[in-house]
Coordinates of C-alpha atoms in Angstrom, one line a residue:
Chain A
X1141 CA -29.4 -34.9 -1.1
X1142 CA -28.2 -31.5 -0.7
X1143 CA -26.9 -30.2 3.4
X1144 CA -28.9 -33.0 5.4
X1145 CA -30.8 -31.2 8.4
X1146 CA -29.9 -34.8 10.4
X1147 CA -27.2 -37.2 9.6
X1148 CA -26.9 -40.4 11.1
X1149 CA -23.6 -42.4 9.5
X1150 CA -24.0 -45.9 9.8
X1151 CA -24.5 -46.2 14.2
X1152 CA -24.5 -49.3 16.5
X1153 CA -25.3 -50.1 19.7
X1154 CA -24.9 -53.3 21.9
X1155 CA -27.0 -54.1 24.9
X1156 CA -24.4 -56.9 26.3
X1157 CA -24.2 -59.4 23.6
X1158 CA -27.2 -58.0 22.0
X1159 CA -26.7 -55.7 18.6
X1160 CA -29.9 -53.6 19.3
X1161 CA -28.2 -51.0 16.5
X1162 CA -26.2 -52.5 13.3
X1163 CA -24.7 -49.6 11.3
X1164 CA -28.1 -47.8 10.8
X1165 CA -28.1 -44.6 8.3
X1166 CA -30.4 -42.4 7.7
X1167 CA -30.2 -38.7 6.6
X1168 CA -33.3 -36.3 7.0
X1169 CA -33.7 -33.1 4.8
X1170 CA -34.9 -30.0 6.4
X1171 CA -38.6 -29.6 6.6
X1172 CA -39.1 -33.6 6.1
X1173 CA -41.7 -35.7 7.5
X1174 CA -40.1 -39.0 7.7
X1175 CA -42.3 -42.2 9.4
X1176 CA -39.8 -44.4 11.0
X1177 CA -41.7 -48.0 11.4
X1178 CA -40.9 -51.5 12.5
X1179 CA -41.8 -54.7 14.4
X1180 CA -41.7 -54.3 18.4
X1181 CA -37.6 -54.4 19.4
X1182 CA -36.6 -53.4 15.8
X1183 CA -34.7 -50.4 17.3
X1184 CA -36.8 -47.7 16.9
X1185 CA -36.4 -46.4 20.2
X1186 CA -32.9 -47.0 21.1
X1187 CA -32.3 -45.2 17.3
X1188 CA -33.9 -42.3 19.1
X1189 CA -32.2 -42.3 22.2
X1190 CA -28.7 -42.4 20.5
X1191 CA -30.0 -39.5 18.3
X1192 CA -31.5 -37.4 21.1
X1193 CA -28.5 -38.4 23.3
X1194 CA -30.0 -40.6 26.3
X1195 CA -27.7 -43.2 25.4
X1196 CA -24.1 -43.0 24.4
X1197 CA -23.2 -44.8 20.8
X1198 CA -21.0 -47.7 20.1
X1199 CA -19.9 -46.6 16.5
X1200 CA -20.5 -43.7 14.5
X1201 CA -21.4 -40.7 13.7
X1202 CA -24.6 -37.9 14.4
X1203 CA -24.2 -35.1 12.7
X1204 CA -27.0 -32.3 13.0
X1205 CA -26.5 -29.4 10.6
X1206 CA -23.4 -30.6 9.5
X1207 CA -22.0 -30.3 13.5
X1208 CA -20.9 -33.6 14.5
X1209 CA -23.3 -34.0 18.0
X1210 CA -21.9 -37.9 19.0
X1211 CA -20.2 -37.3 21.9
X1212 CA -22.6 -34.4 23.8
X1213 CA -25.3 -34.4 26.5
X1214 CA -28.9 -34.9 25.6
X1215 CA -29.2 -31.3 26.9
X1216 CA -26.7 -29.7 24.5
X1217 CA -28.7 -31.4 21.5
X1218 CA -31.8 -29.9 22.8
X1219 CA -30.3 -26.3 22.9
X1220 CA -29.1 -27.5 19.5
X1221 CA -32.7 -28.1 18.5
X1222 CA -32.8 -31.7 18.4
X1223 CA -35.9 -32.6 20.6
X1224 CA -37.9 -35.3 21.2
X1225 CA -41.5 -36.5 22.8
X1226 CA -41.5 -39.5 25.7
X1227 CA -43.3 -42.6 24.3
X1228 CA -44.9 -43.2 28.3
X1229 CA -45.3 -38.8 28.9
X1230 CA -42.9 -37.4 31.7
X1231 CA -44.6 -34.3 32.8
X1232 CA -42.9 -32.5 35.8
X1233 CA -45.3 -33.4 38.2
X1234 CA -45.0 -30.6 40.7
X1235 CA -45.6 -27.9 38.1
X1236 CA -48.8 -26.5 36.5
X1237 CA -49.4 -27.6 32.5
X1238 CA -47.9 -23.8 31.9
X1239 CA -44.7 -23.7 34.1
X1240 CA -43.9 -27.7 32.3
X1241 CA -43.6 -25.6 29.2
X1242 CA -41.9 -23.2 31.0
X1243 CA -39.0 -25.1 31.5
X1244 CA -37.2 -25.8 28.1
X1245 CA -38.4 -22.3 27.3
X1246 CA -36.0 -21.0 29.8
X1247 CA -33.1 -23.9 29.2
X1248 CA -33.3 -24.3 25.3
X1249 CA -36.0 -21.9 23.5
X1250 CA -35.1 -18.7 24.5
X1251 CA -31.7 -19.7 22.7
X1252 CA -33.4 -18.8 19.6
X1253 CA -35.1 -15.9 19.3
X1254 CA -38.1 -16.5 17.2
X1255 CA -40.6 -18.6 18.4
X1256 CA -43.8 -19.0 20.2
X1257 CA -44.6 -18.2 23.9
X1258 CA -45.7 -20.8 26.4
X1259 CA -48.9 -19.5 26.4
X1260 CA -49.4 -19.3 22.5
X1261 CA -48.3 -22.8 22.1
X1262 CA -50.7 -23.9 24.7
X1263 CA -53.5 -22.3 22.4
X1264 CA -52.2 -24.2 19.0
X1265 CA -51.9 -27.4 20.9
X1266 CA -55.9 -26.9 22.4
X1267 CA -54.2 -27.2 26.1
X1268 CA -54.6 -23.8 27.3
X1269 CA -57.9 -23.6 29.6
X1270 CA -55.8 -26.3 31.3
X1271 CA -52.6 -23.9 32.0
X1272 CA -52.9 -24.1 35.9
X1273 CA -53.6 -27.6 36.3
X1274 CA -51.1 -29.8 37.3
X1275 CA -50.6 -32.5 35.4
X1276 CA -52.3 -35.3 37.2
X1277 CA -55.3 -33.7 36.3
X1278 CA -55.5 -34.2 32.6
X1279 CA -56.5 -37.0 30.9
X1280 CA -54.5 -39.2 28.5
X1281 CA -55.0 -37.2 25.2
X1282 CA -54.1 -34.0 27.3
X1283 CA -51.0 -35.5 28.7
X1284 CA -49.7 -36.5 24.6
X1285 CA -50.6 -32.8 23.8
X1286 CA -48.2 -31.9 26.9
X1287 CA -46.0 -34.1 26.1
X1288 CA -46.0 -32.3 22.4
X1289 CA -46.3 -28.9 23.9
X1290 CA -43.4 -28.8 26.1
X1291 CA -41.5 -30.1 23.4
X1292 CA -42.8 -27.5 20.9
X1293 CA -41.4 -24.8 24.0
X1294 CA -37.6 -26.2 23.0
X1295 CA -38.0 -24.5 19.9
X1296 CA -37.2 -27.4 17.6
X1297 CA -36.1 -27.7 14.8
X1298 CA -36.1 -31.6 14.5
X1299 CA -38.8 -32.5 16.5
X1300 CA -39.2 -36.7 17.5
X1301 CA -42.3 -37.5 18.2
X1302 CA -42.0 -41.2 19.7
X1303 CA -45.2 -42.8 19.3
X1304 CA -47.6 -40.0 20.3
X1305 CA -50.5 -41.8 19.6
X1306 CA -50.1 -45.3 21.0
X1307 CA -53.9 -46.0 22.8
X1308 CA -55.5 -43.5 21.6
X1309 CA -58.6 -43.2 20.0
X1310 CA -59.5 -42.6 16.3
X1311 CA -60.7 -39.2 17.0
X1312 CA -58.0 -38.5 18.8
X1313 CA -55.2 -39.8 16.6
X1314 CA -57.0 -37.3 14.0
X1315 CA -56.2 -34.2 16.3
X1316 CA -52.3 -35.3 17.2
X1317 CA -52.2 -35.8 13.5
X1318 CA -53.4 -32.4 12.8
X1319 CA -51.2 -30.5 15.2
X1320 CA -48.2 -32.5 13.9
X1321 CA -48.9 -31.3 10.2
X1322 CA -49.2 -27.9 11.2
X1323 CA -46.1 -27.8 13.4
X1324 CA -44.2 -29.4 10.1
X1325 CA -45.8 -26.4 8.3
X1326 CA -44.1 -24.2 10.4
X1327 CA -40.6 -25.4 9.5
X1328 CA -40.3 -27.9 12.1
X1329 CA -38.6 -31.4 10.5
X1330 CA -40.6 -34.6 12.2
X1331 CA -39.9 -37.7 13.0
X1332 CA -42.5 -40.1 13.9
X1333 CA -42.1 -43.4 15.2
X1334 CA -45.6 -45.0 15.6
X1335 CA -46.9 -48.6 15.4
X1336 CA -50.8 -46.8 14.3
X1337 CA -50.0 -47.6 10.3
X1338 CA -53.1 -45.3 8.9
X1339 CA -51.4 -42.7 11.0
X1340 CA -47.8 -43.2 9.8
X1341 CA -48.9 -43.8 6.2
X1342 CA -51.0 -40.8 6.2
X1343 CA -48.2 -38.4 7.3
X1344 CA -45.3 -39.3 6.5
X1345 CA -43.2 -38.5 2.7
X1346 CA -41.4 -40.9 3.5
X1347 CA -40.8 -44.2 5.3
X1348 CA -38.1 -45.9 6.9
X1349 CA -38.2 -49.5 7.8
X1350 CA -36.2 -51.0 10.9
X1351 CA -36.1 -54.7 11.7
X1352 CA -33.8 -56.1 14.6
X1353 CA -31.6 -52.8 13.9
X1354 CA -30.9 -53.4 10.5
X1355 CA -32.6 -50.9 8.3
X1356 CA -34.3 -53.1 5.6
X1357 CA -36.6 -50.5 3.4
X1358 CA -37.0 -47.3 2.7
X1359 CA -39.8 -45.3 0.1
X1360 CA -43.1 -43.7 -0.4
X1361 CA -45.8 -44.7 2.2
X1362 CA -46.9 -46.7 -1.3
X1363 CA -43.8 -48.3 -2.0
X1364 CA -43.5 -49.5 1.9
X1365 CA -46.8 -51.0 1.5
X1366 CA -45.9 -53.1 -1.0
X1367 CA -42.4 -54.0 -0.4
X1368 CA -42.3 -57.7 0.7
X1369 CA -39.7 -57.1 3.1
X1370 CA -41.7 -54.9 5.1
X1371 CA -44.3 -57.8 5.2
X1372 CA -42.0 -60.4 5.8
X1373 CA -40.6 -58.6 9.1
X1374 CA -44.2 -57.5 10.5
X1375 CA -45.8 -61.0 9.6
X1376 CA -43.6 -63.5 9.1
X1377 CA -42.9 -66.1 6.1
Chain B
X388 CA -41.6 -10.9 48.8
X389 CA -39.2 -9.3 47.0
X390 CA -34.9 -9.6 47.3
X391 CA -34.6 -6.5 48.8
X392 CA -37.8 -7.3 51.5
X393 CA -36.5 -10.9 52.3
X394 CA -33.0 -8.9 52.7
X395 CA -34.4 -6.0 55.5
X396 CA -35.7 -9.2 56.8
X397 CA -33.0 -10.9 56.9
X398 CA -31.1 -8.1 58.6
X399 CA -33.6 -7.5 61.4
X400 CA -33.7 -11.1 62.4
X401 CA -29.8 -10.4 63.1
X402 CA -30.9 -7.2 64.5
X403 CA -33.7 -9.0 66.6
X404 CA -30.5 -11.7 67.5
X405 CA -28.4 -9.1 68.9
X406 CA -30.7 -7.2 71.0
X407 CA -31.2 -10.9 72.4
X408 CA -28.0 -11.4 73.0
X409 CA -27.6 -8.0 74.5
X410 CA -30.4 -8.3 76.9
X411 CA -28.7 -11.1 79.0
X412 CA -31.4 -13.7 79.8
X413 CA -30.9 -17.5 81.1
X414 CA -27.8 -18.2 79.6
X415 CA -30.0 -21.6 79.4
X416 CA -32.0 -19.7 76.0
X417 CA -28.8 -19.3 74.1
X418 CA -27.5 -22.6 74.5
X419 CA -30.8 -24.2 73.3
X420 CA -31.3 -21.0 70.8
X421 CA -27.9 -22.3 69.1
X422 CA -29.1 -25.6 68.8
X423 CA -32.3 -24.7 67.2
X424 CA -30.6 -22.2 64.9
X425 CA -28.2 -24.8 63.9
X426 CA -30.9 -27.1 62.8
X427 CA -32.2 -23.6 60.4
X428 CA -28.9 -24.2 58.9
X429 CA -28.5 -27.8 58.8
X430 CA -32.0 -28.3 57.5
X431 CA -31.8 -25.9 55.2
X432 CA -28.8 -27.2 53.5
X433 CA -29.8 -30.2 53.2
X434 CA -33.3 -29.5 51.7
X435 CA -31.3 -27.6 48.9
X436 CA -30.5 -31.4 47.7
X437 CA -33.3 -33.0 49.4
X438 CA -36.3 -31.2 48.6
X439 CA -35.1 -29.0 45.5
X440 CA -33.4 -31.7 43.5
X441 CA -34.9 -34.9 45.2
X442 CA -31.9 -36.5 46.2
X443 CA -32.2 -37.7 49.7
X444 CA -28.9 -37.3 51.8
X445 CA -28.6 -39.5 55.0
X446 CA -24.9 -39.0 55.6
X447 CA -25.4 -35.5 57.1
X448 CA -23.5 -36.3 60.0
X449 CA -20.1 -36.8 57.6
X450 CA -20.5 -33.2 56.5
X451 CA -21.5 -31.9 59.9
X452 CA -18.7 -33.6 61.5
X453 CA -16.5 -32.7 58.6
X454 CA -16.7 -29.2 59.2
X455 CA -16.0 -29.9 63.0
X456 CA -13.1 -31.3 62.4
X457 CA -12.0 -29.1 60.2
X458 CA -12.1 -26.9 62.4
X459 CA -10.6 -29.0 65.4
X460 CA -7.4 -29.5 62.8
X461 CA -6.9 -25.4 62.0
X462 CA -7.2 -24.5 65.6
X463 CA -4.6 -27.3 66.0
X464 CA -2.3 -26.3 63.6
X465 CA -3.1 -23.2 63.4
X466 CA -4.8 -21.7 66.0
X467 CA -7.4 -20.3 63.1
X468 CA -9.7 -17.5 64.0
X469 CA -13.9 -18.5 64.5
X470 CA -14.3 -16.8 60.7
X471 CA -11.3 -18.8 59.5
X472 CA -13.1 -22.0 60.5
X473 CA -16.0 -21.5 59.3
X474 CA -15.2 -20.7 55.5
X475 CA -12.6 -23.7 55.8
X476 CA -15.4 -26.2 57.2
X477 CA -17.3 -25.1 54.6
X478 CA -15.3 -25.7 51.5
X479 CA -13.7 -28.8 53.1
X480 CA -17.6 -30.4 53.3
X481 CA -18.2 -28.7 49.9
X482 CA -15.7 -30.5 48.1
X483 CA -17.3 -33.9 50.0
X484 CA -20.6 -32.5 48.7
X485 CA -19.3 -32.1 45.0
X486 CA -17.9 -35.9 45.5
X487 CA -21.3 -37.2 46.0
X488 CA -22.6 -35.4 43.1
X489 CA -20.6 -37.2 41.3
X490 CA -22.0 -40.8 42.7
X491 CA -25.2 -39.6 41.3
X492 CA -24.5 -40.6 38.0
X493 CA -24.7 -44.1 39.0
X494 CA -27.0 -44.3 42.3
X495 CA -30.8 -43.1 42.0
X496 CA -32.7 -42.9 44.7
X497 CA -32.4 -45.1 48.4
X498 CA -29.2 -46.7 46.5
X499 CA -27.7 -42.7 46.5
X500 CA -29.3 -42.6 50.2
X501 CA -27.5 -45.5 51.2
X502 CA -24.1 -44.2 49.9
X503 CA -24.4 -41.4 51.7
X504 CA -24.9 -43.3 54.8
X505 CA -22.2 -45.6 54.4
X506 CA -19.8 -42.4 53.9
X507 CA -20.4 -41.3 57.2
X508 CA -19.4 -44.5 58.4
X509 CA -16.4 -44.7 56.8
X510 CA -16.1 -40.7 57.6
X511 CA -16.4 -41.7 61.4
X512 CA -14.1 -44.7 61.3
X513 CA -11.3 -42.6 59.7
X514 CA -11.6 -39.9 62.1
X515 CA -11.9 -42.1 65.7
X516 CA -8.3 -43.5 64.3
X517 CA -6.8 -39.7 63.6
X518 CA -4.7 -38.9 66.9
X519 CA -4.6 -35.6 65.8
X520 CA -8.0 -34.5 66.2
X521 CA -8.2 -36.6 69.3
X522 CA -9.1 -39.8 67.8
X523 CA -11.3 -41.8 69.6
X524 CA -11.2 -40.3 73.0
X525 CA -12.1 -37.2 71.7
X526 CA -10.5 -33.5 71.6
X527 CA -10.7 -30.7 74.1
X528 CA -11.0 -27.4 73.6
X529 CA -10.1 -25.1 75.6
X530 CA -11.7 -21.7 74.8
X531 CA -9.2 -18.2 74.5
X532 CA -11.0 -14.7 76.3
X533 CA -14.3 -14.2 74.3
X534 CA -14.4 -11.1 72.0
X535 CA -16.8 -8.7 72.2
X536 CA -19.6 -10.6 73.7
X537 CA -20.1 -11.1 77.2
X538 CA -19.6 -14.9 76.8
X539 CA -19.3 -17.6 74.1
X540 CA -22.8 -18.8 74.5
X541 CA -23.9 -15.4 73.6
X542 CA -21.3 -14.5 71.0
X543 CA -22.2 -18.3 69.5
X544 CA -25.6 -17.9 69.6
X545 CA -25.8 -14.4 67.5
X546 CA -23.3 -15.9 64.8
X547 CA -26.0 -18.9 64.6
X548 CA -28.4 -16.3 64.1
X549 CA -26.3 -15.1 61.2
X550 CA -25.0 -18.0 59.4
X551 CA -29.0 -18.9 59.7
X552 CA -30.1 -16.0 57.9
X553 CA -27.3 -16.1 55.4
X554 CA -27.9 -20.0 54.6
X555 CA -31.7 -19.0 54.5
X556 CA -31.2 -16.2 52.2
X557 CA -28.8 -18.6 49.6
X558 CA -31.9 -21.4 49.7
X559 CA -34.7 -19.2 49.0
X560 CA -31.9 -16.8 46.1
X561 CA -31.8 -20.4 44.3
X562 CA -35.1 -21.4 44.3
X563 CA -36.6 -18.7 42.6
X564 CA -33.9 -18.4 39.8
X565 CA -33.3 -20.7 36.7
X566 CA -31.3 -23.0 38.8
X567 CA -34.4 -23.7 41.3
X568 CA -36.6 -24.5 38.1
X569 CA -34.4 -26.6 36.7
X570 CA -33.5 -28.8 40.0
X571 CA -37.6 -28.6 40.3
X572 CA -37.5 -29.9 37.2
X573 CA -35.0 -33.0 37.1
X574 CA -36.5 -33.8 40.4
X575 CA -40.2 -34.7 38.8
X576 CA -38.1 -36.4 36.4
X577 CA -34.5 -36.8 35.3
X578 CA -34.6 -37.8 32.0
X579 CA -37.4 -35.4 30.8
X580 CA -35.2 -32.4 32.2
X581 CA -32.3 -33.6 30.4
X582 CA -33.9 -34.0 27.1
X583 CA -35.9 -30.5 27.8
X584 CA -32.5 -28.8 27.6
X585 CA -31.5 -28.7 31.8
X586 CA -28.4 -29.8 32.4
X587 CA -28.8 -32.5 34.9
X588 CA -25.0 -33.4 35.8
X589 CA -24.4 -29.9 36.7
X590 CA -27.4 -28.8 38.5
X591 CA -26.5 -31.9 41.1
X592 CA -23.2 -31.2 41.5
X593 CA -24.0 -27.6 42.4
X594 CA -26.7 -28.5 45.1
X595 CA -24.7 -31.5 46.2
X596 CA -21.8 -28.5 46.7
X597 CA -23.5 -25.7 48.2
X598 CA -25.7 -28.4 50.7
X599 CA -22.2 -29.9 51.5
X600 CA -21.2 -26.2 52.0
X601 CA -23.5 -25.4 54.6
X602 CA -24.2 -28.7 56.1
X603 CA -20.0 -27.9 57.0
X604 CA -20.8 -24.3 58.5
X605 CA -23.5 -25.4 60.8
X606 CA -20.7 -28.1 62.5
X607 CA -17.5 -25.3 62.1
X608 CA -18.5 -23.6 65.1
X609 CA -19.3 -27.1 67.2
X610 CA -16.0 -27.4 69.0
X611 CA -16.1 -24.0 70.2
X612 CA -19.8 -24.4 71.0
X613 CA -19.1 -27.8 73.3
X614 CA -15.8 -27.8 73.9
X615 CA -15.0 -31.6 74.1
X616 CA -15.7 -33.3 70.8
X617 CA -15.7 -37.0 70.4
X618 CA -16.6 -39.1 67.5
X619 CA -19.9 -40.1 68.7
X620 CA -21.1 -36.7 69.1
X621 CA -20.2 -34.9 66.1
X622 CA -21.4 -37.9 63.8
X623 CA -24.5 -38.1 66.2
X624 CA -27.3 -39.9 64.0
X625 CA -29.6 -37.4 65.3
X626 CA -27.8 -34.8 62.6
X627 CA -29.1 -37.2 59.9
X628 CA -32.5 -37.6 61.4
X629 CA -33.6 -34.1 61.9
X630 CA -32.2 -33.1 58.7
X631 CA -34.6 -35.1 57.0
X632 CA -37.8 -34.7 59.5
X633 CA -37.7 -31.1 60.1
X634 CA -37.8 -30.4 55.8
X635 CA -40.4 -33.3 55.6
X636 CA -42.2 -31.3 58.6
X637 CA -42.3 -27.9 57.2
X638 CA -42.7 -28.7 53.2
X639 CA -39.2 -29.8 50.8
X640 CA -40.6 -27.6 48.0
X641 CA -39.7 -23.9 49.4
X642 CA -37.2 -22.3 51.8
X643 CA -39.5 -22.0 54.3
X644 CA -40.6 -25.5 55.3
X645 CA -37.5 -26.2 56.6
X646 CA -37.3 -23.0 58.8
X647 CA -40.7 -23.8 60.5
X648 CA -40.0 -27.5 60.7
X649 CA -36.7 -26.8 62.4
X650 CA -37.6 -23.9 64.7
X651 CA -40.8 -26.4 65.4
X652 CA -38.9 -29.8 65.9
X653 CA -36.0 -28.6 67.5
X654 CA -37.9 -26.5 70.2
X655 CA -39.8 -29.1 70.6
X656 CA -37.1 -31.3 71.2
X657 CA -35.0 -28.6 73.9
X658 CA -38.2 -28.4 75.8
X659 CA -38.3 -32.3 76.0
X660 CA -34.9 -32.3 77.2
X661 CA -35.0 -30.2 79.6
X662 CA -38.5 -31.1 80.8
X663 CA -38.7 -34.7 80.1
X664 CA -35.7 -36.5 79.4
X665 CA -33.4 -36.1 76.7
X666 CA -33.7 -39.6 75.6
X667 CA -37.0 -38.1 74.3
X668 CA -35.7 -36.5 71.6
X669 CA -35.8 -38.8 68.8
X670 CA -39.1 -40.6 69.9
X671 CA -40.7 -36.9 69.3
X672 CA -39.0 -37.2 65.7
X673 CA -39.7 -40.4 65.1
X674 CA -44.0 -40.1 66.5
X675 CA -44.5 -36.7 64.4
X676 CA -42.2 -37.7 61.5
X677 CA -44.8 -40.8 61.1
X678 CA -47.9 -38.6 61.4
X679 CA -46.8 -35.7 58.8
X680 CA -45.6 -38.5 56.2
X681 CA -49.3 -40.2 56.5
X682 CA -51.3 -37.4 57.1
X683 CA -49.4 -34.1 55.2
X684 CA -46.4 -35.7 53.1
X685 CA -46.1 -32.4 51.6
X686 CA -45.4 -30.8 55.5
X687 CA -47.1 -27.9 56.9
X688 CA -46.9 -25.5 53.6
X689 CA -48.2 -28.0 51.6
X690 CA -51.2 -28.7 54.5
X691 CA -51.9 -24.4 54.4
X692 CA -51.8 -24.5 50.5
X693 CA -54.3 -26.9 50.1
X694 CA -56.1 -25.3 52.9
X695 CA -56.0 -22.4 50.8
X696 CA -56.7 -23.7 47.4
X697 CA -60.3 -24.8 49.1

């Protein structure tokens, strides 16, 4: 694999006497669309927030575009282009759906130059007849697409969506689906980390496999499906 | 309101100030104008923390009294100039400001709160055992031939006017630029500021600074204002009371709320003293501090928007 977009060489991270992380790699080509699956406490999320820089490593190394990232902020990865989506969203309360987008437009987007405006991404992501509202007027699909959309206004080029679609309804699974492609159309590299299978099989190329942070498979949606490790983890022996 | 109207504003409420202090009234309204303009400043500053960044500060006595004694030390030592202490009592409660800003990587919200009441504890404590500045039975000052003005209340009382407008003119500078968005921002939430590209560490420790800053300036010009400072007074718990009512009073979200809150709260409070008693004081804060946090918790500019929205 030729100049990985993301790098991650072989990271772990304790919780006290608990290895939530055990030498996990992973490399992601530009463009990718990589599901990252895995029964509940496998790591997926902590394998985020060590990637996206909420919480510091124990060994290893991130590289992003060959730059070694480890050691810096969560915001300096953002400016970077490394951004990621809140499993439970985070709006900014205080501010209208518009000025929450307005935010990493003005701290990381506008650091590179091409790229949609707050308003336009609004339109893509179906939010913008709600610009003006605040956020605790929306309702829980409209709060994912927020969640999405004031990502999408970092301007990244990695983009992890952390389980976008957890509660939501078929239909509406379908849209988040659909914006996701297109944004990966656009150039942007994904990540999703979701516990809806259909959703993960159905989008991703391909599909890593996390159990108690060991990574234990990796393929094609239809190899994952029928590796037996992958069952093993999710149902038992 | 543009920068250049808020600025002609700003100037004619100095301009208004000195034709007050020219006119010679009671000498009774600029004593109690000072106090009132020192609570502009004082809640001000600490709404830059407090309301633009969230973080609620309850040991503004320590940075009030810091700047006092700051200033009790240089004339001391030195025999500083009024302009000399003021800068000095500002950096001195500055660099106190940029400490805390550094406890806030580890203490969130009434822990950080606590902290900052447990430093002007230890604040007092150090001071009432400092012979210097007149430990604990206090320091005299006693005042050189005023300059200028025809006494120190009046020359006080239009440098409050000033340091007002200045500290006014900072506040409201900051929260229309990047930096007020982005403490907006890590105020709704931390995490989801940081990861959106703000960065959070920095954006505290500036408006845990420039609060610190100002929070000193209002108590630089103290000893010269009472002459006779004692522990007690200049780490009076009312500082850290009104600091917080009068910005919950007016609205924490823009520079105004704490201008009406404190200009409201802290005439209120002269007229009590004078009129009723000045044990009254803090029962006024405490009866209209409960009523605006059930009935308007976003203060009176958060009561007229919504008004207005209708």
């Amino acid at each position: 694999m030729a100049d990985p977009l993301l790098e991650i060489d072989s990271i772990t991270k304790r919780f006290g006497g608990f290895l939530a992380l055990d030498r996990v790699s992973l490399r992601i080509r530009a463009g990718e669309r990589l599901g990252l699956i895995g029964p509940n406490g496998s790591g997926k999320t902590t394998l985020i927030n060590c990637v996206s820089g909420a919480l510091p490593t124990d060994a290893g190394r991130i590289l992003f575009e060959g730059r070694d990232v480890t050691r810096l902020p969560a915001h300096r990865r953002t400016r970077l282009g490394i951004v990621r989506s809140f499993q439970i969203p985070k709006p900014f309360a205080s501010m209208t759906v518009l000025e929450n987008l307005g935010i990493p437009l003005e701290y990381a987007g506008l650091a590179r130059a091409h790229g949609a405006g707050a308003m336009e991404i609004l339109t893509m992501i179906g939010l913008d007849a709600k610009a003006h509202l605040r956020p605790s007027g929306l309702t829980q699909i409209e709060m994912r697409k927020l969640e999405l959309a004031r990502a999408m206004a970092a301007r990244p080029k990695l983009l992890i969506s952390d389980e976008a679609m957890a509660g939501l309804s078929s239909a509406e699974v379908d849209d988040i689906l659909a914006i996701l492609f297109r944004l990966n159309e656009q150039g942007i590299t994904i990540i999703m980390i979701e516990h809806i299978m259909r959703a993960v099989m159905r989008f991703s190329k391909r599909v890593v496999v996390l159990d108690a942070g060991n990574r234990i498979a990796e393929g094609t949606p239809a190899e994952i499906v029928r590796n037996p490790a992958v069952e093993k983890a999710y149902l038992g022996e | 309101m543009k920068t250049r109207g808020a600025l002609a504003v700003g100037v004619a409420v100095i301009g208004l100030g000195l034709a007050l202090a020219g006119l010679g009234v009671n000498p009774y309204v600029y004593f109690a104008g000072y106090v009132v303009l020192q609570y502009v400043v004082i809640a001000t500053a600490w709404n830059v923390l407090g309301g633009y960044a969230g973080y609620v500060n309850f040991g503004t006595p320590a940075f009030f009294a810091l700047g006092a004694y700051t200033s009790i030390f240089l004339i001391e030592a030195l025999r500083a100039p009024l302009p000399v202490l003021i800068l000095s009592g500002g950096l001195v409660a500055a660099l106190l400001g940029l400490g805390i800003g550094y406890l806030t990587l580890r203490l969130k919200g009434v822990f950080f709160s606590i902290a900052t009441f447990a430093l002007s504890v230890v604040l007092q404590t150090l001071i009432i055992n400092w012979e210097y500045v007149g430990g604990a039975k206090g320091y005299t000052l006693i005042r050189p031939p005023v300059p200028f003005f025809r006494s120190w209340g009046v020359l006080l009382f239009t440098l409050m006017v000033a340091l007002a407008v200045v500290t006014v003119l900072v506040a409201r500078t900051i929260e229309r630029s990047w930096i007020g968005r982005g403490l907006a921002a890590l105020r709704d939430d931390e995490d989801a500021a940081e990861c959106m590209g703000v960065p959070t560490l920095r954006l505290k420790l500036f408006a845990t600074t420039l609060s610190g800053f100002f929070l000193g300036v209002a108590g630089a010009p103290f000893p010269y204002y009472v002459t006779y400072v004692e522990p007690s007074s200049a780490f009076d718990l009312n500082y850290a009371v009104n600091a917080l009512a009068m910005p919950m009073i007016g609205g924490t979200t823009t520079w105004l709320g704490p201008v009406i809150g404190a200009v409201l709260l802290g005439t209120a409070q002269q007229v009590a003293t004078v009129t009723i008693s000045s044990e009254l004081n803090l029962l006024i804060v405490g009866v209209v501090l409960v009523l605006f946090v059930v009935l308007a918790p976003e203060g009176l500019t958060g009561l007229v928007r919504k008004l207005r929205r209708r």
